[in-house]
């Protein structure tokens, strides 16, 4: 940073707008990848003719489906296994044999400040609860999604919508409960069952049905949703099979293997198909077909800057199974879903430790390390602690009643719990014991073997999330290590905060040539931050990725180059399709706003952000980005009003308090500026930018001693910024503390020898 010899003004929101808007992209879906270098899930760099994605017309697409009933006569065993499985019952109309006990006799349950009643009249089931328009009345249960351990009921809304209600039935306990637990959500909130967060058409339908077409019309804000077949049918996994059914009908008794229409998918293709629904992800196309690459249709959420996952990759938010599995050594050794799960019933192939021992015995599958459970676990043979999954696949309960195994196959490490709050399986089971007890036990059993690279990697991720500069060389080392590509992709994303370092910039650009799409996608995403600085080399690197063979890479590159993107190019058309597909959610409107803002279409951008806020008024990032857009458009009053809303909704978000301070500065209120910046550094004492601007504001107020203290804190937090000692030098010069002023100016020149203002000030002080 360069400043004039006089004290520089505090940065305005518009001057930091580009950098801050990038954070919003994560909300719409973190961009990420597949890594195993075989089959469909690991595209490598190669030349090919690219074309933009075009969705096949509905009539033609659905004509290829024969329906699950057509499979039963020839595949009776598989059909029976599927019919009563979670997939077979993923979505259906209400059935008396399954659903009548939930409504008859009538039942009532309380949740928060509300009460919901379940009843049945003339064979029609109703849930009476607080709903649309704040009205409490009976809402007809139209369909059921899910089977065990919980069932949600759908009711009709407006504009072709179905809504998943918050009242859920537990068929095992025969009781109703609220899927939100103790929360007391109200109509008008995005996450209430009447809000967009619980609209089946967007949030549930694609994974609970076969070949769904959302059919959203943005102009009327309505849906005309259709599907080839309700529920997760045979053809959800096998693809359109009408040609197969027709051929078999004409060639009865034909030799096995002679059917030219029969499809045989690779293990990777089968896993890609599972991943489409068993992952937290965003949709690029909205029309995945079995046999396609997952990475051409979805954006997977992985371990990154956010706390969606724990630093060691364990699930934290509702992330389903695939990301943790994808980040595991098991996945990268070649293990796939069908190695453990029966494809039709979805049950495990073997019970208990027998499933794990299928691989972990001498000379077994994939030459996995041989393990004898009892001496390995230090638990008795018949104890829960001797079950492999309880230590390496701990469960987390979601939706109040649904425990899910973490598929990361992580190693319990109480030290990470002590240092970073990462859960460990020891204390999940031994709830009466503390972390120190678990740490002592693991150190006694395993000793120095606990100090393994998975621990080092998790600590590096935790430090990078805090902005700790010591994480920088560790992340660079991770890129050069033998780590799996998934963790290299994570490291590439985390390194974006250090792009001011030329070594980091070069390392990330080098990842754009990695043989796997995952790392290239991460590189395209991270290099976004260099676009603002006009880095020509980075821009050329990303341009090459616009013609990458993987759509996820092309999409990431197109977003990074959105300011100048050719919208008629294949990558440009794919990005526009993605933005349009997700425009029925507030986060999609926000990303549309960011896209148009980057292209200089400020009024259009503001319109999209206002739409996002209309649909979800309680999301702080929407107000934050709108504030920055208003500031860039020269409307300081609206910028301040929006920033105040963001800070009120997220009072413990230090960056919002910082931005609010900048907005107050732009409005000319030094006192409010100081108050907001003090709050920012209270929340985050390591926030160098806030300390720096606080020092400048205190100086403007004439509080010079306090200003120097703030700048000292800024320098401690950000020792590599020459602007901070230069600012100290100017204040010290005002106070006639010439020797200290010289030392501060020299410090600025040590950091940046060509710092012109510091050089000029030093010359003045030496006269």
XYZ file of C-alpha atoms in Angstrom:
767
model
C 0.000 0.000 0.000
C 1.262 3.465 -0.861
C 0.158 6.598 0.940
C 0.956 10.288 0.613
C 3.184 11.955 3.270
C 0.088 13.268 5.020
C -2.159 10.742 6.766
C -4.057 8.764 4.155
C -7.859 8.591 4.275
C -9.531 5.411 5.419
C -10.295 3.046 2.546
C -13.884 3.328 1.356
C -16.109 0.298 0.756
C -15.909 0.813 -2.976
C -12.142 0.499 -2.941
C -12.373 -2.950 -1.380
C -15.528 -4.026 -3.189
C -13.967 -6.432 -5.670
C -12.138 -8.441 -3.019
C -15.074 -8.654 -0.665
C -17.658 -9.683 -3.222
C -15.724 -12.835 -3.955
C -16.701 -14.281 -0.604
C -20.299 -14.484 -1.740
C -19.498 -17.025 -4.431
C -18.977 -19.678 -1.778
C -22.565 -19.272 -0.626
C -23.812 -20.363 -4.013
C -21.779 -23.543 -3.905
C -18.063 -24.112 -3.471
C -16.492 -25.176 -6.775
C -14.750 -28.514 -6.602
C -14.003 -31.882 -8.097
C -13.184 -35.567 -8.525
C -9.736 -36.956 -8.372
C -9.349 -40.694 -8.932
C -7.450 -40.970 -12.249
C -9.545 -43.615 -13.969
C -12.964 -43.917 -15.523
C -15.362 -40.996 -15.630
C -14.345 -39.344 -12.371
C -10.862 -38.266 -13.345
C -10.630 -36.218 -16.500
C -7.123 -35.271 -17.574
C -6.005 -32.460 -19.836
C -6.502 -33.381 -23.478
C -7.762 -31.666 -26.590
C -11.357 -32.195 -27.589
C -14.086 -30.375 -29.421
C -16.182 -28.542 -26.862
C -19.778 -27.486 -27.094
C -22.067 -25.762 -24.630
C -24.457 -27.875 -22.611
C -27.978 -28.105 -24.052
C -30.804 -29.756 -22.141
C -32.651 -32.357 -24.179
C -36.340 -31.593 -24.636
C -38.528 -33.251 -22.036
C -40.600 -35.400 -24.364
C -37.552 -36.944 -26.025
C -35.735 -37.453 -22.723
C -38.622 -39.196 -20.990
C -39.397 -41.385 -24.018
C -36.357 -43.501 -23.200
C -37.759 -44.676 -19.851
C -39.711 -47.900 -19.438
C -40.545 -47.654 -15.711
C -39.485 -49.892 -12.833
C -42.436 -52.260 -13.252
C -40.966 -53.404 -16.570
C -37.899 -54.751 -14.740
C -39.720 -57.029 -12.308
C -40.397 -60.053 -14.500
C -36.770 -60.599 -15.522
C -35.009 -59.218 -12.445
C -37.317 -60.324 -9.655
C -34.683 -60.649 -6.915
C -33.146 -57.259 -7.587
C -36.608 -55.738 -7.887
C -37.724 -57.119 -4.518
C -34.539 -55.862 -2.825
C -35.120 -52.426 -4.318
C -38.887 -52.090 -3.804
C -38.750 -51.879 0.000
C -35.410 -50.053 0.169
C -34.803 -46.417 0.998
C -34.435 -45.797 -2.722
C -37.633 -47.599 -3.647
C -39.544 -45.593 -1.039
C -37.709 -42.285 -1.520
C -40.898 -40.520 -2.650
C -44.436 -41.824 -2.984
C -48.123 -41.048 -2.475
C -49.473 -41.722 1.012
C -50.279 -45.375 1.709
C -52.635 -46.641 4.394
C -50.359 -49.529 5.324
C -47.451 -47.177 5.977
C -48.938 -43.803 6.861
C -52.325 -44.255 8.497
C -50.841 -44.745 12.017
C -49.318 -41.265 11.811
C -52.730 -39.606 11.365
C -55.317 -41.981 12.807
C -56.088 -41.595 15.632
C -55.463 -37.834 15.655
C -52.269 -36.668 17.317
C -50.758 -33.402 18.511
C -47.233 -32.330 19.426
C -45.600 -29.078 20.572
C -42.428 -27.523 19.219
C -41.090 -24.170 20.334
C -44.068 -21.851 20.829
C -46.185 -23.803 18.338
C -48.370 -26.881 18.174
C -49.001 -29.122 15.168
C -51.937 -31.513 14.864
C -52.079 -34.612 12.638
C -55.497 -35.914 11.634
C -57.364 -37.855 8.965
C -60.713 -37.073 7.357
C -62.364 -39.240 4.684
C -59.076 -41.023 3.887
C -57.258 -37.698 3.469
C -54.441 -36.786 5.862
C -53.865 -33.280 7.199
C -51.277 -31.428 9.259
C -52.686 -28.396 11.058
C -49.912 -25.891 11.713
C -48.810 -22.298 11.296
C -48.369 -21.894 7.563
C -48.771 -19.604 4.588
C -49.752 -16.052 5.433
C -49.237 -16.776 9.128
C -52.486 -18.736 9.120
C -52.916 -21.827 11.272
C -55.105 -24.295 9.392
C -55.130 -27.869 8.056
C -52.708 -28.471 5.174
C -53.267 -31.567 3.057
C -50.422 -34.098 2.979
C -49.896 -34.771 -0.732
C -46.850 -37.074 -0.745
C -44.175 -38.599 1.471
C -40.399 -38.311 1.076
C -38.112 -40.622 3.005
C -38.930 -43.824 4.830
C -36.710 -44.649 7.817
C -35.742 -43.209 10.255
C -38.094 -40.331 9.382
C -40.784 -39.339 6.905
C -41.543 -35.832 5.699
C -44.826 -34.849 4.126
C -45.316 -32.531 1.178
C -48.109 -30.013 0.861
C -49.018 -27.758 -2.046
C -47.972 -24.127 -2.157
C -48.378 -21.510 -4.869
C -46.893 -21.435 -8.353
C -46.608 -25.209 -8.737
C -44.591 -25.588 -5.547
C -44.636 -28.437 -3.087
C -43.250 -27.728 0.388
C -41.610 -30.209 2.764
C -43.301 -29.623 6.118
C -41.380 -29.378 9.377
C -43.579 -32.001 11.046
C -41.906 -35.398 10.635
C -43.038 -38.893 11.580
C -40.693 -41.343 13.275
C -42.065 -44.791 12.272
C -39.869 -46.638 14.756
C -40.949 -44.629 17.801
C -44.413 -43.948 16.375
C -44.224 -40.257 17.211
C -44.201 -36.858 15.575
C -41.278 -34.442 15.955
C -40.029 -31.173 14.497
C -37.212 -31.568 11.983
C -35.823 -28.210 13.225
C -35.582 -29.428 16.816
C -35.893 -26.634 19.356
C -35.900 -23.899 16.719
C -39.112 -21.917 16.477
C -39.128 -20.927 12.831
C -41.920 -18.685 11.613
C -43.547 -17.987 8.228
C -41.527 -15.406 6.333
C -38.198 -17.042 7.148
C -36.288 -18.708 4.318
C -35.920 -21.906 6.340
C -39.511 -22.191 7.537
C -41.474 -24.897 5.745
C -43.383 -22.232 3.818
C -40.134 -20.569 2.667
C -37.913 -21.212 -0.325
C -35.541 -23.264 1.773
C -38.140 -26.045 1.935
C -39.469 -25.924 -1.625
C -39.457 -29.517 -2.862
C -39.043 -28.522 -6.513
C -35.581 -27.099 -5.854
C -34.381 -28.636 -2.604
C -35.629 -32.250 -2.626
C -37.123 -33.392 -5.903
C -34.037 -34.173 -8.001
C -32.688 -36.717 -5.509
C -36.019 -38.304 -4.599
C -37.139 -38.946 -8.182
C -35.982 -40.149 -11.574
C -34.736 -37.761 -14.314
C -36.383 -34.688 -12.866
C -37.122 -31.547 -14.838
C -37.568 -28.595 -12.488
C -39.115 -26.387 -15.194
C -38.801 -23.095 -13.329
C -40.044 -19.948 -15.045
C -38.217 -16.892 -13.693
C -40.659 -14.360 -15.148
C -43.694 -15.780 -13.338
C -41.664 -17.338 -10.488
C -43.509 -20.631 -10.990
C -42.700 -24.315 -11.494
C -44.022 -27.013 -13.790
C -41.950 -29.861 -12.351
C -42.081 -33.282 -13.999
C -40.126 -36.528 -13.773
C -39.707 -39.753 -15.720
C -40.817 -41.730 -12.657
C -41.584 -40.896 -9.055
C -38.985 -42.156 -6.515
C -35.418 -43.359 -7.029
C -36.303 -46.021 -9.567
C -34.305 -48.696 -11.353
C -33.580 -46.227 -14.149
C -32.270 -43.625 -11.704
C -29.153 -45.780 -11.537
C -29.261 -47.795 -14.752
C -30.344 -44.946 -17.008
C -33.130 -44.980 -19.622
C -33.874 -48.651 -20.322
C -36.763 -48.693 -22.800
C -34.494 -49.782 -25.665
C -33.357 -52.693 -23.466
C -36.933 -53.661 -22.559
C -38.040 -53.471 -26.189
C -35.083 -55.533 -27.434
C -35.674 -58.223 -24.828
C -39.343 -58.429 -25.796
C -38.365 -59.112 -29.404
C -35.512 -61.495 -28.626
C -36.822 -63.781 -25.892
C -34.308 -66.512 -25.076
C -31.403 -64.712 -26.726
C -27.962 -65.715 -25.358
C -26.752 -63.748 -22.364
C -24.567 -60.854 -23.415
C -26.038 -60.529 -26.883
C -28.232 -57.508 -26.096
C -26.586 -54.467 -27.755
C -28.679 -52.084 -25.612
C -27.399 -53.432 -22.269
C -25.282 -50.976 -20.314
C -22.351 -51.880 -18.108
C -20.987 -49.040 -16.035
C -17.529 -48.890 -14.499
C -17.103 -48.665 -10.728
C -16.278 -44.979 -11.164
C -19.427 -44.332 -13.170
C -21.530 -46.125 -10.568
C -19.970 -44.048 -7.783
C -20.489 -40.844 -9.762
C -24.158 -41.781 -9.913
C -24.339 -42.284 -6.136
C -22.478 -39.038 -5.526
C -25.090 -36.965 -7.323
C -27.457 -37.344 -4.369
C -25.171 -38.414 -1.535
C -23.214 -35.163 -1.547
C -23.607 -31.552 -0.609
C -23.274 -29.968 -4.018
C -24.555 -27.385 -6.437
C -25.956 -28.243 -9.865
C -24.261 -27.079 -13.055
C -26.777 -28.478 -15.545
C -29.795 -29.887 -13.700
C -29.868 -33.019 -15.866
C -27.396 -35.705 -14.816
C -27.868 -39.047 -16.608
C -26.264 -42.312 -15.355
C -22.983 -42.886 -17.125
C -22.105 -39.183 -17.166
C -19.284 -37.739 -15.109
C -20.332 -36.276 -11.766
C -17.869 -33.482 -12.378
C -19.613 -32.364 -15.557
C -22.884 -31.787 -13.690
C -22.139 -30.792 -10.079
C -20.035 -28.623 -7.806
C -19.004 -30.498 -4.702
C -18.612 -28.701 -1.371
C -15.310 -29.688 0.246
C -13.035 -28.677 3.113
C -12.103 -25.040 2.510
C -12.063 -21.637 4.277
C -15.490 -22.211 5.787
C -16.385 -24.350 8.782
C -18.729 -26.604 6.781
C -16.214 -29.380 7.470
C -13.892 -29.752 10.425
C -10.189 -29.096 9.700
C -9.482 -32.826 9.399
C -12.307 -33.251 6.875
C -14.892 -34.693 9.268
C -18.485 -33.729 8.497
C -19.852 -30.799 10.478
C -22.839 -29.340 8.653
C -25.263 -31.619 6.829
C -22.802 -32.757 4.180
C -24.026 -36.301 3.471
C -21.421 -38.952 2.686
C -19.571 -38.380 -0.544
C -17.205 -35.504 0.207
C -15.716 -37.208 3.243
C -15.425 -40.471 1.278
C -13.842 -38.635 -1.632
C -11.216 -37.086 0.659
C -10.341 -40.439 2.241
C -7.390 -42.719 1.548
C -9.920 -45.484 0.918
C -11.356 -43.692 -2.096
C -7.941 -42.950 -3.520
C -6.891 -46.564 -3.044
C -9.717 -47.551 -5.383
C -12.553 -48.415 -2.995
C -15.965 -47.478 -4.377
C -19.535 -47.501 -3.053
C -20.407 -50.948 -4.444
C -17.432 -52.504 -2.645
C -19.326 -52.047 0.627
C -22.993 -51.552 -0.302
C -25.396 -53.887 -2.073
C -26.585 -51.741 -5.007
C -30.290 -52.662 -4.884
C -31.013 -52.716 -1.162
C -28.222 -50.223 -0.311
C -27.422 -52.354 2.760
C -23.835 -53.253 3.595
C -22.567 -56.444 1.993
C -21.329 -57.887 5.297
C -22.097 -57.229 8.944
C -19.846 -55.559 11.497
C -16.075 -55.864 11.217
C -16.409 -58.559 8.567
C -16.987 -55.836 5.992
C -13.730 -54.079 6.876
C -11.799 -57.323 7.177
C -12.714 -58.077 3.570
C -9.842 -55.752 2.731
C -7.790 -55.514 5.916
C -6.466 -59.069 5.984
C -3.172 -60.325 4.504
C -3.211 -60.560 0.712
C -6.719 -59.115 0.454
C -8.334 -56.647 -1.886
C -6.093 -53.697 -2.846
C -3.363 -54.928 -0.482
C -4.810 -52.897 2.382
C -2.872 -52.959 5.685
C -3.683 -56.104 7.660
C -5.447 -55.408 10.965
C -6.483 -57.576 13.901
C -9.337 -55.658 15.575
C -8.743 -56.340 19.310
C -5.066 -55.368 19.595
C -5.662 -52.540 17.133
C -8.606 -51.050 19.030
C -7.444 -51.831 22.593
C -11.066 -52.830 23.269
C -12.633 -56.198 24.017
C -13.968 -58.233 21.108
C -17.630 -57.793 22.041
C -17.422 -54.078 22.866
C -18.692 -51.196 20.743
C -15.169 -49.773 20.828
C -13.931 -52.790 18.903
C -16.249 -52.049 15.967
C -14.204 -50.423 13.197
C -16.964 -48.049 12.172
C -17.375 -46.603 15.672
C -13.816 -45.283 15.642
C -13.224 -44.581 11.958
C -16.759 -43.751 10.787
C -18.298 -41.920 13.779
C -21.943 -40.920 13.515
C -23.476 -37.459 13.554
C -27.245 -37.070 13.829
C -28.991 -34.778 11.368
C -32.673 -33.870 11.041
C -33.010 -34.817 14.751
C -33.402 -38.567 14.054
C -30.991 -39.478 11.255
C -27.522 -40.649 12.405
C -25.065 -40.775 9.503
C -21.631 -42.346 9.363
C -18.718 -40.125 8.405
C -17.190 -41.786 5.341
C -13.789 -40.106 5.731
C -12.361 -43.112 7.615
C -10.548 -40.619 9.834
C -8.329 -41.467 12.797
C -9.599 -40.336 16.224
C -7.238 -37.631 17.486
C -8.104 -35.985 20.829
C -5.218 -33.530 20.367
C -7.126 -31.920 17.486
C -10.134 -31.686 19.794
C -8.055 -29.923 22.423
C -6.475 -27.505 19.945
C -9.217 -26.894 17.404
C -12.477 -28.342 18.716
C -12.462 -31.159 16.157
C -14.624 -34.049 17.430
C -13.030 -37.404 18.172
C -14.702 -40.796 18.298
C -13.290 -41.552 21.776
C -15.273 -38.787 23.468
C -18.324 -39.358 21.284
C -18.596 -42.763 22.934
C -17.094 -42.004 26.373
C -19.206 -38.933 27.023
C -18.463 -39.064 30.753
C -14.731 -38.519 30.094
C -12.943 -35.335 29.044
C -10.559 -34.671 26.178
C -7.446 -34.956 28.344
C -8.475 -38.494 29.337
C -8.898 -39.475 25.689
C -5.600 -37.813 24.745
C -3.744 -39.683 27.479
C -5.248 -42.987 26.329
C -4.261 -42.537 22.682
C -0.758 -41.432 23.628
C -0.392 -44.483 25.868
C -1.597 -46.866 23.162
C -0.043 -45.354 20.082
C 2.694 -43.013 21.302
C 4.568 -41.144 18.555
C 2.505 -42.887 15.859
C -0.272 -40.404 16.647
C 1.924 -37.626 15.289
C 0.988 -38.560 11.746
C 0.563 -36.432 8.642
C -3.226 -36.384 8.955
C -2.743 -34.473 12.220
C -0.247 -32.092 10.612
C -2.592 -31.510 7.683
C -5.557 -30.747 9.949
C -3.480 -28.272 11.956
C -2.394 -26.580 8.748
C -6.007 -26.219 7.605
C -6.996 -24.818 11.016
C -4.182 -22.255 10.903
C -5.011 -21.244 7.333
C -8.626 -20.657 8.329
C -7.421 -18.260 11.031
C -5.260 -16.417 8.512
C -2.102 -17.548 10.308
C 0.843 -16.808 8.033
C 2.712 -19.899 9.252
C 0.214 -21.980 7.261
C 1.572 -20.608 3.993
C 4.756 -22.730 3.694
C 2.904 -25.753 5.047
C 0.228 -25.483 2.347
C 2.916 -25.091 -0.308
C 4.627 -28.193 1.064
C 1.327 -30.057 0.908
C 1.104 -29.231 -2.804
C 4.546 -30.769 -3.311
C 3.822 -33.835 -1.162
C 2.367 -37.241 -2.020
C -1.019 -36.178 -0.652
C -4.133 -37.169 -2.554
C -5.386 -34.676 -5.125
C -8.473 -33.912 -3.028
C -6.349 -32.417 -0.240
C -4.161 -30.657 -2.768
C -7.312 -29.029 -4.073
C -8.144 -27.932 -0.517
C -4.646 -26.491 -0.109
C -4.999 -24.625 -3.407
C -8.215 -23.016 -2.199
C -6.736 -22.082 1.173
C -3.676 -20.486 -0.435
C -5.759 -17.794 -2.138
C -5.356 -15.539 0.914
C -1.582 -15.435 0.350
C -1.616 -14.508 -3.337
C 0.393 -11.355 -2.621
C 3.357 -13.722 -2.333
C 4.723 -14.397 -5.852
C 5.763 -17.910 -4.785
C 2.165 -18.711 -3.857
C 0.828 -17.228 -7.082
C 3.191 -19.329 -9.169
C 2.373 -22.460 -7.183
C -1.363 -22.023 -7.743
C -0.887 -21.283 -11.438
C 1.136 -24.476 -11.686
C -1.851 -26.423 -10.338
C -3.829 -25.306 -13.393
C -1.752 -27.868 -15.321
C -2.348 -30.673 -12.854
C -3.471 -33.877 -14.622
C -6.704 -34.021 -12.651
C -9.720 -31.758 -12.993
C -10.100 -31.337 -9.240
C -6.907 -29.388 -8.755
C -7.390 -27.399 -11.951
C -10.823 -26.355 -10.720
C -9.373 -25.220 -7.407
C -6.673 -23.260 -9.222
C -9.221 -21.477 -11.409
C -11.206 -20.581 -8.303
C -8.250 -19.300 -6.273
C -6.824 -17.223 -9.121
C -9.980 -15.108 -9.043
C -8.248 -12.936 -6.461
C -5.427 -12.085 -8.873
C -7.815 -10.789 -11.505
C -8.461 -7.651 -9.440
C -4.747 -6.899 -9.447
C -4.571 -7.213 -13.228
C -2.126 -10.108 -13.137
C -1.561 -10.869 -16.832
C 0.071 -14.250 -16.286
C -2.763 -15.424 -14.059
C -5.343 -14.261 -16.583
C -3.667 -16.199 -19.382
C -3.506 -19.276 -17.159
C -7.231 -19.134 -16.473
C -8.054 -18.447 -20.128
C -6.539 -21.797 -21.042
C -8.984 -23.483 -18.664
C -11.978 -22.132 -20.610
C -11.445 -25.028 -23.016
C -10.713 -27.665 -20.377
C -12.353 -31.074 -21.011
C -14.132 -30.917 -17.634
C -17.201 -28.689 -17.341
C -16.515 -28.023 -13.657
C -13.125 -26.557 -14.593
C -14.551 -24.546 -17.478
C -17.304 -23.229 -15.220
C -14.821 -22.139 -12.568
C -12.639 -20.450 -15.180
C -15.630 -18.704 -16.735
C -16.654 -17.319 -13.350
C -13.135 -16.070 -12.651
C -13.090 -14.295 -16.031
C -16.697 -13.091 -15.748
C -15.792 -9.419 -16.339
C -14.698 -10.041 -19.916
C -16.209 -13.470 -20.599
C -17.523 -14.120 -24.116
C -21.079 -15.151 -23.292
C -21.437 -16.945 -26.632
C -18.455 -19.226 -26.062
C -19.125 -22.779 -24.810
C -17.820 -21.897 -21.337
C -19.804 -18.658 -21.325
C -23.042 -20.383 -22.292
C -22.454 -23.079 -19.678
C -21.968 -20.445 -16.977
C -25.123 -18.595 -17.999
C -27.060 -21.885 -17.912
C -25.729 -22.558 -14.407
C -26.686 -19.066 -13.201
C -30.164 -19.348 -14.726
C -30.698 -22.841 -13.314
C -30.056 -21.652 -9.751
C -31.948 -18.358 -10.067
C -34.927 -19.665 -8.075
C -32.979 -19.405 -4.813
C -31.721 -16.287 -2.979
C -28.112 -17.445 -3.288
C -28.597 -17.781 -7.038
C -29.922 -14.231 -7.219
C -26.882 -13.056 -5.266
C -24.532 -14.759 -7.684
C -26.382 -13.238 -10.637
C -25.901 -9.887 -8.950
C -22.190 -10.522 -8.588
C -21.962 -11.546 -12.238
C -23.671 -8.431 -13.548
C -21.760 -6.181 -11.168
C -18.459 -7.559 -12.441
C -19.582 -6.710 -15.977
C -20.372 -3.113 -15.019
C -24.161 -3.571 -14.988
C -24.657 -2.053 -11.542
C -28.395 -1.429 -11.623
C -29.092 -4.977 -12.798
C -26.782 -6.275 -10.097
C -28.568 -4.295 -7.404
C -31.935 -5.590 -8.650
C -30.768 -9.179 -8.194
C -29.441 -8.512 -4.675
C -32.702 -6.834 -3.734
C -34.556 -9.905 -5.017
C -32.312 -12.145 -2.897
C -33.151 -10.053 0.172
C -36.859 -10.100 -0.657
C -36.731 -13.894 -0.699
C -34.458 -14.164 2.352
C -34.304 -10.964 4.427
C -32.324 -12.558 7.243
C -29.137 -13.509 5.386
C -26.293 -11.102 6.277
C -24.165 -11.649 3.119
C -26.963 -10.353 0.894
C -27.141 -7.053 2.780
C -23.352 -6.892 2.878
C -22.925 -7.265 -0.879
C -25.782 -4.873 -1.563
C -24.040 -2.288 0.625
C -20.864 -2.607 -1.399
C -22.783 -2.292 -4.663
C -24.593 0.823 -3.460
C -21.260 2.295 -2.411
C -19.764 1.601 -5.816
C -22.809 3.236 -7.429
C -22.175 6.343 -5.314
C -25.152 5.949 -2.977
C -23.477 6.224 0.428
C -26.738 6.492 2.362
C -28.099 3.204 0.995
C -24.695 1.583 1.443
C -24.653 2.549 5.113
C -28.234 1.360 5.653
C -27.498 -2.033 4.093
C -24.254 -2.436 6.028
C -26.054 -1.653 9.282
C -28.519 -4.466 8.521
C -25.705 -6.910 7.784
C -23.903 -6.058 11.017
C -27.114 -6.298 13.022
C -27.881 -9.751 11.616
C -24.318 -10.970 12.261
C -23.039 -8.931 15.229
C -20.060 -11.239 15.810
C -18.784 -11.066 12.231
C -15.622 -8.947 12.473
C -15.442 -8.221 8.735
C -18.932 -6.720 8.805
C -18.031 -4.440 11.685
C -14.937 -3.444 9.735
C -16.965 -2.664 6.624
C -19.489 -0.783 8.724
C -16.642 1.341 10.032
C -15.620 2.145 6.465
C -19.224 3.024 5.601
C -19.445 5.358 8.605
C -16.178 6.953 7.484
C -17.613 7.549 4.032
C -20.640 9.134 5.713
C -18.311 11.462 7.652
C -18.991 10.131 11.158
C -15.596 9.636 12.809
C -17.083 8.631 16.184
C -19.183 5.856 14.665
C -16.209 4.823 12.543
C -14.074 4.404 15.638
C -16.822 2.533 17.492
C -17.320 0.010 14.666
C -13.609 -0.548 14.128
C -13.084 -1.079 17.852
C -15.819 -3.702 17.751
C -14.121 -5.382 14.773
C -10.797 -5.730 16.597
C -12.568 -6.851 19.772
C -14.093 -9.723 17.822
C -10.914 -10.451 15.857
C -7.763 -9.036 17.519
C -5.669 -10.338 14.602
C -7.494 -8.206 12.011
C -4.675 -5.990 10.825
C -6.805 -3.986 8.367
C -9.186 -2.965 11.138
C -6.369 -1.947 13.498
C -4.772 0.091 10.710
C -7.943 1.972 9.839
C -8.711 2.443 13.533
C -5.311 4.068 13.940
C -6.048 6.451 11.070
C -9.477 7.300 12.483
C -8.096 7.944 15.971
C -5.449 10.178 14.426
C -8.153 12.133 12.584
C -9.889 12.574 15.939
C -6.678 13.908 17.445
C -6.181 10.918 19.756
C -2.570 10.401 18.700
C -1.380 8.140 21.525
C -4.299 5.768 20.964
C -3.677 5.942 17.210
C -0.070 4.805 17.671
C -1.194 1.910 19.860
C -3.687 0.803 17.212
C -1.033 0.975 14.500
C 1.362 -1.047 16.636
C -1.339 -3.727 16.892
C -1.849 -3.522 13.138
C 1.862 -4.033 12.531
C 1.939 -7.038 14.853
C -0.986 -8.587 12.995
C 0.315 -7.694 9.503
C 4.100 -7.313 9.712
C 4.598 -7.387 5.961
C 2.580 -4.246 5.147
C 4.839 -1.189 4.668
C 1.887 1.208 4.869
C 1.492 0.595 8.599
C 4.975 1.696 9.794
C 4.745 4.573 7.323
C 1.487 5.713 8.957
C 3.172 5.453 12.361
C 6.075 7.539 11.059
C 3.767 10.366 9.970
C 2.087 10.514 13.390
C 5.425 10.378 15.205
C 6.636 13.208 12.976
C 3.607 15.281 14.005
C 4.542 14.648 17.651
C 8.160 15.779 16.957
C 9.416 12.330 17.980
C 11.905 12.467 15.139
C 14.120 9.503 15.970
C 11.111 7.170 16.325
C 9.640 8.583 13.109
C 12.888 7.842 11.262
C 12.924 4.290 12.595
C 9.333 3.716 11.476
C 10.024 5.133 8.008
C 13.118 2.921 7.705
C 10.974 -0.075 8.702
C 8.589 0.727 5.853
C 11.533 0.902 3.438
C 12.927 -2.384 4.722
C 9.631 -4.038 3.800
C 9.308 -2.188 0.485
C 12.515 -0.459 -0.653
C 10.708 1.506 -3.381
C 8.065 2.945 -1.026
C 8.204 6.515 -2.376
C 6.258 8.241 0.391
C 8.338 6.668 3.146
C 11.498 7.718 1.295
C 10.243 11.295 0.984
C 9.300 11.425 4.652
C 12.698 10.079 5.685
C 14.434 12.781 3.644
C 12.302 15.457 5.353
C 13.150 14.058 8.787
C 16.887 14.080 8.042
C 17.051 17.788 7.182
